[in-house]
XYZ file of C-alpha atoms in Angstrom:
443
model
C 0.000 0.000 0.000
C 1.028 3.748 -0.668
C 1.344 6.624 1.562
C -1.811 8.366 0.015
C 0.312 12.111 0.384
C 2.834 10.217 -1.747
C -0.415 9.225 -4.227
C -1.842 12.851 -3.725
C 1.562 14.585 -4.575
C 2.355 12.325 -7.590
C -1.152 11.680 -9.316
C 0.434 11.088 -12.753
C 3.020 9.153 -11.338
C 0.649 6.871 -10.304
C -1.508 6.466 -13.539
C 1.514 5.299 -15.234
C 2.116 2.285 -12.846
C -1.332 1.432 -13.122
C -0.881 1.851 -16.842
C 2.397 0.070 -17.071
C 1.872 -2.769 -14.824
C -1.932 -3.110 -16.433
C -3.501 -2.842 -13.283
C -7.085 -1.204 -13.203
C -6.809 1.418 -10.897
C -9.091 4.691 -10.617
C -6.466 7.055 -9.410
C -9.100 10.670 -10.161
C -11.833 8.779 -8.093
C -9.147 7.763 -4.780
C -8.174 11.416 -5.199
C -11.708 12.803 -5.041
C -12.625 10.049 -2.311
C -9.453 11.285 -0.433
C -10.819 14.895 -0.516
C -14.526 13.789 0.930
C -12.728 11.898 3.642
C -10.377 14.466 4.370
C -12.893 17.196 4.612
C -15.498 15.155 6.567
C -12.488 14.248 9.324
C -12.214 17.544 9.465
C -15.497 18.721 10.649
C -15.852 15.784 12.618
C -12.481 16.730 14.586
C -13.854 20.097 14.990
C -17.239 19.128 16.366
C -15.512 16.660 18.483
C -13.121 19.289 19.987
C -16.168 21.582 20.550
C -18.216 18.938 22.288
C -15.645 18.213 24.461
C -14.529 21.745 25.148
C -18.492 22.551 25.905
C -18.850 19.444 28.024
C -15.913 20.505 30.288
C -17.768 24.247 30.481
C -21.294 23.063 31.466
C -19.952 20.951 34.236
C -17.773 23.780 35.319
C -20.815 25.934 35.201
C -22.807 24.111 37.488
C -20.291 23.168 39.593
C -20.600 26.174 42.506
C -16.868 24.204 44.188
C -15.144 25.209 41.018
C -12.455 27.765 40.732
C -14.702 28.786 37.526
C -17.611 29.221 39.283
C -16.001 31.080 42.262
C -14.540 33.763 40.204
C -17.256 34.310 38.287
C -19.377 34.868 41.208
C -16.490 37.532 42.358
C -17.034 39.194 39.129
C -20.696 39.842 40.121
C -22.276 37.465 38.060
C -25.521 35.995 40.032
C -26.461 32.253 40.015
C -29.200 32.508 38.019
C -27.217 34.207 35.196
C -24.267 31.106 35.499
C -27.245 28.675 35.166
C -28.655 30.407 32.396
C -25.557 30.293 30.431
C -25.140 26.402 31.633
C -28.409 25.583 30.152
C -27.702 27.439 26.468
C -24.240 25.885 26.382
C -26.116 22.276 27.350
C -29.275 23.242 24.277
C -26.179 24.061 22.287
C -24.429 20.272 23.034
C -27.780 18.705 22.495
C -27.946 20.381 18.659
C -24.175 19.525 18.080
C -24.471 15.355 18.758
C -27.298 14.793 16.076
C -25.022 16.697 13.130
C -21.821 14.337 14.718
C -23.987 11.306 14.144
C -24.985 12.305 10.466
C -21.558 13.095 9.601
C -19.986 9.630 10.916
C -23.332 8.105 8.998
C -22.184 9.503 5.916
C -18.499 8.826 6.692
C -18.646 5.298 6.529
C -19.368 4.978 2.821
C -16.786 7.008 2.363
C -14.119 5.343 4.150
C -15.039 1.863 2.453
C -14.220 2.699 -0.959
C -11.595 4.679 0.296
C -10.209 1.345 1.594
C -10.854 -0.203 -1.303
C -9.654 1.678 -3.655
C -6.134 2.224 -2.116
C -5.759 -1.619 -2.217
C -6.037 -1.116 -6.094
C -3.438 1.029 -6.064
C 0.185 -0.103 -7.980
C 3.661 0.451 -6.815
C 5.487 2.825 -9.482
C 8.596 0.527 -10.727
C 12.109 1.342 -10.293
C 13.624 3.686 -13.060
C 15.460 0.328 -14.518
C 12.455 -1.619 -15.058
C 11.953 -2.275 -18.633
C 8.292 -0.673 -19.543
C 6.795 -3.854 -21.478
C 3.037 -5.670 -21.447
C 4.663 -9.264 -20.083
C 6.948 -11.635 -19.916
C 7.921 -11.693 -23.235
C 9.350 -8.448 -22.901
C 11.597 -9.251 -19.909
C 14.778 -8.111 -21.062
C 17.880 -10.805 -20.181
C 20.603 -9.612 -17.840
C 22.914 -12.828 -18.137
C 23.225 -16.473 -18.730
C 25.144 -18.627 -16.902
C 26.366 -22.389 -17.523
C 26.604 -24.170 -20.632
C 23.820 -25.733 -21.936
C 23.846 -29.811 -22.640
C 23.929 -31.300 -26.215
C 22.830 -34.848 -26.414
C 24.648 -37.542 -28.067
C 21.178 -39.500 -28.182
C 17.711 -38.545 -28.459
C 16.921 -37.372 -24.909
C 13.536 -37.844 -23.039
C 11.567 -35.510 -21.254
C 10.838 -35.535 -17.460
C 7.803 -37.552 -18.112
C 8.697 -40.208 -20.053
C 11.962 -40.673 -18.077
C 10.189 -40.264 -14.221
C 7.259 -42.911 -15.798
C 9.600 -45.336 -16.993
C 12.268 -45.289 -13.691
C 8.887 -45.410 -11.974
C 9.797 -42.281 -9.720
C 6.634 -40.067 -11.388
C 3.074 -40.995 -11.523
C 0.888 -38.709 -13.101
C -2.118 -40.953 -14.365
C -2.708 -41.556 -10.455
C -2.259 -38.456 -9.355
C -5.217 -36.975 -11.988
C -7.314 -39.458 -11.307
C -6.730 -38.762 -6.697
C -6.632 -35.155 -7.561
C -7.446 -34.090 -10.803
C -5.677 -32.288 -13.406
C -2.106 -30.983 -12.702
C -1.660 -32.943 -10.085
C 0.892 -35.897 -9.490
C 2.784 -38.459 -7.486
C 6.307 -39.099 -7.061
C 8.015 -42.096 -6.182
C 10.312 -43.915 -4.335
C 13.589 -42.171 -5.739
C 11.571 -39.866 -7.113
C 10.187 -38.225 -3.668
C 13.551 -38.751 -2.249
C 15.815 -36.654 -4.791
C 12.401 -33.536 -4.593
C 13.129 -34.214 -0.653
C 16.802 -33.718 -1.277
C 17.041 -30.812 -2.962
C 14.619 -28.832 -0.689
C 17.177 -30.102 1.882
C 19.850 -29.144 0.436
C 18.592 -25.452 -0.065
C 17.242 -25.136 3.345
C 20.818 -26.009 4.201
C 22.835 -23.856 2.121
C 20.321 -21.083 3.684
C 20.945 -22.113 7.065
C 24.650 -21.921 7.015
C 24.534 -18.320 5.360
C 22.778 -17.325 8.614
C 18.696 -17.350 7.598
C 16.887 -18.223 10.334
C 14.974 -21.821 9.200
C 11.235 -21.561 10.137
C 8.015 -23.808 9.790
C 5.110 -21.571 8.800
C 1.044 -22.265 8.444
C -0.097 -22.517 4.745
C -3.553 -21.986 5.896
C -3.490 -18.099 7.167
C -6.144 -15.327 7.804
C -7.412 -13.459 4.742
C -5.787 -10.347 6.370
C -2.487 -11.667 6.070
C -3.290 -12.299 2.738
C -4.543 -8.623 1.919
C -1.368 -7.300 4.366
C 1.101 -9.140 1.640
C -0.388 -8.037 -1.082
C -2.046 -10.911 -2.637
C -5.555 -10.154 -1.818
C -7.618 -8.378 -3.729
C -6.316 -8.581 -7.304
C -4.763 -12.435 -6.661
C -7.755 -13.850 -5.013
C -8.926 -15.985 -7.602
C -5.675 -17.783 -7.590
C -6.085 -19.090 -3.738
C -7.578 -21.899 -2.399
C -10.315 -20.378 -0.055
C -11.653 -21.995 2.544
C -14.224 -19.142 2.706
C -16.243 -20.997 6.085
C -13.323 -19.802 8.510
C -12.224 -16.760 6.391
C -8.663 -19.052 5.924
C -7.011 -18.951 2.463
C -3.947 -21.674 1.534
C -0.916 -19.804 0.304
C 0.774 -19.683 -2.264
C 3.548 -19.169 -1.180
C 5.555 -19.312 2.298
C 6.236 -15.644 1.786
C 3.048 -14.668 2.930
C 3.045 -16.310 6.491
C 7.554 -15.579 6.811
C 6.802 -11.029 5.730
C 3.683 -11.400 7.784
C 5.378 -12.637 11.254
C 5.432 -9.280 12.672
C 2.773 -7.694 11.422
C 1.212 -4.762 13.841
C 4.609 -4.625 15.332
C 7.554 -2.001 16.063
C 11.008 -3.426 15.807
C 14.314 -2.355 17.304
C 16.271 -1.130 14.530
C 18.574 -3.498 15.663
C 16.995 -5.866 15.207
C 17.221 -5.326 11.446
C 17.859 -7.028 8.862
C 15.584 -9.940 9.896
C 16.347 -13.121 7.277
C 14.107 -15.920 7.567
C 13.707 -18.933 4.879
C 10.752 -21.405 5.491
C 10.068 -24.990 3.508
C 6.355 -25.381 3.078
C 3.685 -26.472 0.784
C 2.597 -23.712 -1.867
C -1.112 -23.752 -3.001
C -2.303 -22.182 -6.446
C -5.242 -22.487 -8.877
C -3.691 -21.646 -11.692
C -6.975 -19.948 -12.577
C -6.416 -18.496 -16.175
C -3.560 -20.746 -17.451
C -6.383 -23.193 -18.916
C -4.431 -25.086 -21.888
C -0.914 -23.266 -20.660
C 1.742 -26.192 -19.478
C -0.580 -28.921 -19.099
C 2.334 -31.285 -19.809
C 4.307 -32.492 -16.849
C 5.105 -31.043 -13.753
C 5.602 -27.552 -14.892
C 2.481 -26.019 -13.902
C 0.378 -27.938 -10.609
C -1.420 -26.686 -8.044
C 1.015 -28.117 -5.295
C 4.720 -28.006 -4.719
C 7.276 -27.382 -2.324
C 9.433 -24.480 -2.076
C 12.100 -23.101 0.165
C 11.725 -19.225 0.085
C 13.910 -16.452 1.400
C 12.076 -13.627 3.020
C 14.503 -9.948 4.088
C 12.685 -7.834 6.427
C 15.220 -4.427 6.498
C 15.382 -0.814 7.466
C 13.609 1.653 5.079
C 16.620 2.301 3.097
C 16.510 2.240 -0.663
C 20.620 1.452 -1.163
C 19.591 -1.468 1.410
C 16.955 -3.086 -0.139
C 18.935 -3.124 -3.437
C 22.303 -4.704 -2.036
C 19.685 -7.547 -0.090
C 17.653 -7.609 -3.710
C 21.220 -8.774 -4.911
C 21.971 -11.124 -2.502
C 18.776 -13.121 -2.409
C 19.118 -13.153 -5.975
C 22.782 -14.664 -5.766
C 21.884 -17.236 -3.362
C 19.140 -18.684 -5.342
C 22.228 -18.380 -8.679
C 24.445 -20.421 -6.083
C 22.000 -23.323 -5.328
C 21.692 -23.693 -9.504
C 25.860 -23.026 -9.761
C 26.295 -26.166 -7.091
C 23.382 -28.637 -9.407
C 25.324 -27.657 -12.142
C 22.351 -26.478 -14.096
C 22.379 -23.417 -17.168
C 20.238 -20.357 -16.149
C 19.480 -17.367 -16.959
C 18.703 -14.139 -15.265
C 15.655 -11.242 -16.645
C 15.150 -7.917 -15.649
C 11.117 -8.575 -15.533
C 9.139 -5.747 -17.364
C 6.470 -3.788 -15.631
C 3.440 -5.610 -17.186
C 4.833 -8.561 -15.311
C 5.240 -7.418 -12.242
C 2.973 -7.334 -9.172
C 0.984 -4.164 -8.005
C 3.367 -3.982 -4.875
C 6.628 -5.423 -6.783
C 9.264 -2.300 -7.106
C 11.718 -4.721 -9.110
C 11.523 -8.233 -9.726
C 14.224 -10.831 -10.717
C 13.375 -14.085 -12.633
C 16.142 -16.573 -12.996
C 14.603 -19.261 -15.410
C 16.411 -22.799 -15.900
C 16.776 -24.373 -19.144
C 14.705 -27.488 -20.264
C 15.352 -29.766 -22.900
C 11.712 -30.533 -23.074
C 10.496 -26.592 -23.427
C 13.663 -26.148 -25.738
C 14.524 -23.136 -23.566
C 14.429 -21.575 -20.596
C 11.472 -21.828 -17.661
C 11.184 -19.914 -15.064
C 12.066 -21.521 -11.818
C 12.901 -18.292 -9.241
C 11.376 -15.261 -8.663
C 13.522 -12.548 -6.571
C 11.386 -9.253 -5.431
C 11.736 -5.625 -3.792
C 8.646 -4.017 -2.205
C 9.943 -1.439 -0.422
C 7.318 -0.039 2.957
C 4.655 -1.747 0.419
C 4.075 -4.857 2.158
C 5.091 -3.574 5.429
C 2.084 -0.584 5.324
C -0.640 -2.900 4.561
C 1.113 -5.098 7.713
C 1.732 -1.888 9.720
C 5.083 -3.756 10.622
C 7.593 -0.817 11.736
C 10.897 -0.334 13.034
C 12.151 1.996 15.553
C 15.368 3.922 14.801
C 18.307 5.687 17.199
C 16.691 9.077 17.230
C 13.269 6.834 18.355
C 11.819 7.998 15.209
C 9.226 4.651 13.622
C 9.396 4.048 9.810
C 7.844 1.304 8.115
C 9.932 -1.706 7.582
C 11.388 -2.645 3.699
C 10.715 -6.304 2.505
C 12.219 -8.341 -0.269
C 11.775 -12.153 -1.093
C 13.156 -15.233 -3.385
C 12.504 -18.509 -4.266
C 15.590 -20.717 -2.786
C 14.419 -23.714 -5.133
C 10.656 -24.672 -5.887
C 10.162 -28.663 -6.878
C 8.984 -30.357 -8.744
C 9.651 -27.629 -10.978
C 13.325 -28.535 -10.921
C 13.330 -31.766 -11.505
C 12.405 -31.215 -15.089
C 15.672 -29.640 -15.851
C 17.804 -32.230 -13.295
C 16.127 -35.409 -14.799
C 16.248 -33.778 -18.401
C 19.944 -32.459 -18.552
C 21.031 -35.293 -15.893
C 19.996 -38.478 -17.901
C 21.773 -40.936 -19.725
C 21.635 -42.734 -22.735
C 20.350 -45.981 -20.817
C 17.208 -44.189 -19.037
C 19.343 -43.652 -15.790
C 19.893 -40.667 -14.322
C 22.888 -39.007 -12.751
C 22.579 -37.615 -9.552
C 23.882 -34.284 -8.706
C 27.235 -34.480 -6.385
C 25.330 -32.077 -3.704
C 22.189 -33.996 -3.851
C 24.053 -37.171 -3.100
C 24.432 -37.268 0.704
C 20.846 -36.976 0.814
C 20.636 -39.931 -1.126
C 22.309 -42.561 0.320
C 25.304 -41.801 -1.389
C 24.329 -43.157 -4.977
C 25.552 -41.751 -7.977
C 22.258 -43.000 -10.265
C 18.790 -43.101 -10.113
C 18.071 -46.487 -11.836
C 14.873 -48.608 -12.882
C 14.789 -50.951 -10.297
């Protein structure tokens, strides 16, 4: 969410996020709602003040122990004049509460859509965000690694996971229905490995390891950013007001929501493993094949909570970005890394990193990490603060990044790592968490 003096002071500013991130936003209308509100808190402070400052005079007035009254009596006033002016001042208080109640009546209205339309309200992008309608206009920073060239006809995840019997899919349709699936034996121990072994590499760079809820409060939802305009990707469970996330973002930025930190407490780095949830509403005949696009998965995330400092939030931006580089580096897999363009980026996103993977079956690069900056946008719909030296409270920055997200990876590692026999090499890092073996065989 923005500060709405920030909205007020840079109108046009706005309508261009909303224009270049193709977010429907009715900037004129939160302006003009602004004003009403504004205006109306205005009287309403006024008649408040008044009430109060009357209330405090009648009882003074008919109070004959008061200073008030004393002196006034000194003055040559007479008690019938003092309870004259009690009783006008008291007509006067009766008039004022009836206006207070029809202003707060017609506040209310008011302060709804003024709610809801700041929650529509984009996040300009930073300066070197490519302007562009989506992600095929994500510009590429850099590739990294060398991309394999098969002696033999290679085989994509499916065929290879079906016929080492580590991937089910028919079963998993038919327990679940479409993009779902099952994995197997070695299958569900090499996805279990290399969550492990990005959890660990996490761990030992000093992120604090957590274990979050996937089913949260819609307000934590709305407070990260992914209620209103993502709803229709969640899984509701709209009895309790509980939505599954998507993400273990959500519950890791949300953890001290309503809060003031120490500002030395800061930066916070957390990383979580959890189940992510999505619909995939509106990617109907998009990826059906494979374990590219599901509805479940596991990820490790990265989650930087830091002071509101712009030079900050870009040095952790490039650090959670380089950690996620280093986990693909050690499984020896090619990548690349995109500047994402503005029509593909969030309405709180400031700058978003995507570091896609390449897959022989896609015959190019998928996405497999996304690395973003928020700025206060997260942490104002969370009203998550810090406190600095001078005891001055700002609101918090936030940044997050996939660590690794499977069974999305496993396409490229069972694609690039197989071999000519239908085996499948396993990664030197993923080993230990394996047994040991070197192969993932058809037994």
């Amino acid at each position: 969410m923005l500060d709405m003096k920030f909205v007020r002071e840079n109108v046009d500013l706005v309508k261009r996020a909303a224009t270049d991130k193709r977010i429907a936003c009715d900037v004129d209308r939160l302006v003009e709602v602004d004003r009403q509100r504004r205006e109306l808190q205005l009287q309403l402070d006024a008649l408040r003040e008044r009430v109060k400052e009357d209330g405090q005079r009648v009882g003074l007035l008919r109070n004959p122990r008061s200073d008030w009254y004393k002196r006034a009596i000194a003055e040559g006033r007479t008690d019938a004049d003092i309870k004259s002016e009690a009783d006008r001042v008291q007509a006067e208080l009766g008039e004022l509460k009836p206006k207070i109640k029809q202003l707060e009546e017609s506040e209310g209205p008011i302060l709804a859509e003024f709610e809801q339309l700041m929650l529509t309200v984009p996040q300009p992008a930073d300066p070197e965000v490519p302007v562009g309608k989506d992600e095929t206009e994500n510009v590429e920073l850099r590739r990294v690694g060398h991309v394999r060239r098969f002696e033999f006809e290679p085989k994509d995840h499916v065929a290879l996971g079906t016929a080492l019997g580590i991937i089910d899919l028919e079963r998993g349709v038919k327990l679940a229905g479409s993009r779902n699936y099952l994995l197997k034996g070695d299958g569900a121990l090499l996805h279990q490995a290399v969550l492990r072994l990005a959890q660990d590499m996490m761990v030992a760079r000093g992120f604090v390891p957590m274990t979050v809820p996937v089913l949260v409060k819609e307000e934590v939802m709305y407070g990260t950013g992914y209620f209103p305009s993502g709803r229709d990707q969640a899984y509701l469970c709209e009895r309790d007001a509980m939505s599954l996330v998507g993400t273990a973002e959500v519950p890791l930025t949300a953890y001290y929501s309503d809060e003031i930190l120490r500002d030395a407490d800061l930066p916070i780095k957390f990383c979580a493993l959890s189940t992510c949830f999505r619909r995939e509403a509106g990617a109907a005949g998009k990826d059906t094949y494979g374990l590219y696009r599901i509805h479940l998965f596991d990820k490790v995330e990265q989650v930087i909570v830091c002071r509101n400092d712009t030079a900050e939030s870009k040095r952790f931006h490039a650090e959670i970005v380089q950690n996620a580089e280093d986990v693909l580096q050690a499984l020896g897999l090619p990548y690349r890394v995109v500047n994402v363009c503005t029509g593909d980026l969030g309405m709180g996103q400031v700058q978003k990193f995507d570091i896609e993977t390449w897959m022989p079956s896609r015959n190019g690069y998928g996405e497999t990490h996304s690395a973003s900056r928020f700025y206060e946008f997260q942490a104002r719909r969370l009203k998550m603060r810090y406190r600095d030296g001078a005891k001055r409270v700002h609101y918090c920055h936030t940044l997050n990044n996939t660590v690794i997200a499977s069974p999305r990876i496993l396409i490229p590692i069972l694609e690039l790592c197989q071999n000519a026999d239908g085996s499948v090499t396993i990664p030197v890092p993923l080993r230990p968490y394996l047994g040991g073996r070197e192969r993932i065989e058809k037994q």
